[in-house]
Amino acid sequence: LLSLTILRQRLVRVAGVIFNAAQQDTTPDYIVRDNSRTISEWGSVPVLGSIPFIPGCTDRPAELIAYAAQYLDLSPLEAWISR
């Protein structure tokens, strides 16, 4: 939420947020869902999705793109782009 606030103070338009796992995680699903909902509601921004941890993804960009296509919903961007 702090990052969203700073970006908006600097007049950066925020289209949405994407969550990504930087390491193998054992956080319960209900906490992940609650964090996503909290950011969306309190930050007044759509959550475009969440990409799971992908070991070595920097060495396999095509795999990362495939994961993005599978896990992200970019449809909220259509309205944002037309503004």
mmCIF file of C-alpha atoms in Angstrom:
data_model
loop_
_atom_site.group_PDB
_atom_site.id
_atom_site.type_symbol
_atom_site.label_atom_id
_atom_site.label_comp_id
_atom_site.label_asym_id
_atom_site.label_seq_id
_atom_site.Cartn_x
_atom_site.Cartn_y
_atom_site.Cartn_z
ATOM 1 C CA LEU A 1 0.000 0.000 0.000
ATOM 2 C CA LEU A 2 2.884 2.353 0.699
ATOM 3 C CA SER A 3 4.273 1.795 -2.808
ATOM 4 C CA LEU A 4 0.879 2.629 -4.331
ATOM 5 C CA THR A 5 0.697 5.801 -2.260
ATOM 6 C CA ILE A 6 4.170 6.951 -3.317
ATOM 7 C CA LEU A 7 3.517 6.181 -6.977
ATOM 8 C CA ARG A 8 0.277 8.149 -6.917
ATOM 9 C CA GLN A 9 1.903 11.066 -5.126
ATOM 10 C CA ARG A 10 4.363 11.172 -8.003
ATOM 11 C CA LEU A 11 1.450 11.116 -10.463
ATOM 12 C CA VAL A 12 2.233 7.614 -11.761
ATOM 13 C CA ARG A 13 -0.910 5.892 -13.024
ATOM 14 C CA VAL A 14 -1.188 2.405 -11.577
ATOM 15 C CA ALA A 15 -2.984 -0.093 -13.806
ATOM 16 C CA GLY A 16 -2.916 -2.949 -11.339
ATOM 17 C CA VAL A 17 -0.695 -5.099 -9.191
ATOM 18 C CA ILE A 18 0.816 -8.519 -9.734
ATOM 19 C CA PHE A 19 1.907 -10.681 -6.854
ATOM 20 C CA ASN A 20 4.894 -12.929 -7.350
ATOM 21 C CA ALA A 21 6.515 -15.504 -5.107
ATOM 22 C CA ALA A 22 10.254 -14.883 -4.875
ATOM 23 C CA GLN A 23 10.857 -18.160 -3.062
ATOM 24 C CA GLN A 24 9.164 -21.445 -2.330
ATOM 25 C CA ASP A 25 6.439 -20.470 0.126
ATOM 26 C CA THR A 26 4.265 -22.300 2.613
ATOM 27 C CA THR A 27 1.942 -19.398 3.357
ATOM 28 C CA PRO A 28 -1.617 -20.712 3.730
ATOM 29 C CA ASP A 29 -3.909 -19.934 0.783
ATOM 30 C CA TYR A 30 -6.363 -17.987 2.941
ATOM 31 C CA ILE A 31 -3.606 -15.515 3.906
ATOM 32 C CA VAL A 32 -2.554 -15.077 0.276
ATOM 33 C CA ARG A 33 -6.198 -14.415 -0.713
ATOM 34 C CA ASP A 34 -6.649 -11.976 2.174
ATOM 35 C CA ASN A 35 -3.486 -10.057 1.237
ATOM 36 C CA SER A 36 -4.655 -9.812 -2.351
ATOM 37 C CA ARG A 37 -8.121 -8.616 -1.323
ATOM 38 C CA THR A 38 -6.674 -6.075 1.131
ATOM 39 C CA ILE A 39 -4.331 -4.560 -1.478
ATOM 40 C CA SER A 40 -7.151 -4.399 -4.024
ATOM 41 C CA GLU A 41 -9.685 -2.819 -1.670
ATOM 42 C CA TRP A 42 -7.491 -0.471 0.354
ATOM 43 C CA GLY A 43 -5.287 0.397 -2.598
ATOM 44 C CA SER A 44 -8.212 0.898 -5.003
ATOM 45 C CA VAL A 45 -6.392 -1.074 -7.651
ATOM 46 C CA PRO A 46 -7.148 -4.330 -9.463
ATOM 47 C CA VAL A 47 -5.046 -7.372 -8.710
ATOM 48 C CA LEU A 48 -4.074 -8.797 -12.086
ATOM 49 C CA GLY A 49 -2.961 -12.100 -10.628
ATOM 50 C CA SER A 50 -0.260 -13.968 -8.809
ATOM 51 C CA ILE A 51 2.672 -15.811 -10.320
ATOM 52 C CA PRO A 52 3.969 -18.734 -8.254
ATOM 53 C CA PHE A 53 7.617 -19.361 -7.489
ATOM 54 C CA ILE A 54 9.420 -20.650 -10.580
ATOM 55 C CA PRO A 55 12.944 -21.918 -9.794
ATOM 56 C CA GLY A 56 15.500 -20.553 -12.246
ATOM 57 C CA CYS A 57 12.960 -18.563 -14.250
ATOM 58 C CA THR A 58 15.509 -15.901 -15.154
ATOM 59 C CA ASP A 59 17.215 -18.547 -17.271
ATOM 60 C CA ARG A 60 13.941 -19.501 -18.997
ATOM 61 C CA PRO A 61 12.047 -16.362 -20.037
ATOM 62 C CA ALA A 62 9.700 -18.286 -22.356
ATOM 63 C CA GLU A 63 8.525 -20.339 -19.387
ATOM 64 C CA LEU A 64 7.949 -17.167 -17.374
ATOM 65 C CA ILE A 65 5.836 -15.733 -20.198
ATOM 66 C CA ALA A 66 3.793 -18.933 -20.311
ATOM 67 C CA TYR A 67 3.190 -18.718 -16.563
ATOM 68 C CA ALA A 68 2.149 -15.087 -16.894
ATOM 69 C CA ALA A 69 -0.385 -15.992 -19.561
ATOM 70 C CA GLN A 70 -1.737 -18.751 -17.331
ATOM 71 C CA TYR A 71 -1.909 -16.854 -14.032
ATOM 72 C CA LEU A 72 -2.681 -13.242 -14.981
ATOM 73 C CA ASP A 73 -5.975 -11.630 -15.927
ATOM 74 C CA LEU A 74 -5.113 -8.580 -17.996
ATOM 75 C CA SER A 75 -8.702 -7.720 -18.919
ATOM 76 C CA PRO A 76 -8.862 -4.835 -16.377
ATOM 77 C CA LEU A 77 -6.162 -3.121 -18.440
ATOM 78 C CA GLU A 78 -8.528 -2.537 -21.348
ATOM 79 C CA ALA A 79 -10.543 0.063 -19.436
ATOM 80 C CA TRP A 80 -7.394 1.532 -17.905
ATOM 81 C CA ILE A 81 -5.728 2.005 -21.302
ATOM 82 C CA SER A 82 -8.773 3.742 -22.765
ATOM 83 C CA ARG A 83 -8.756 6.422 -20.044
#
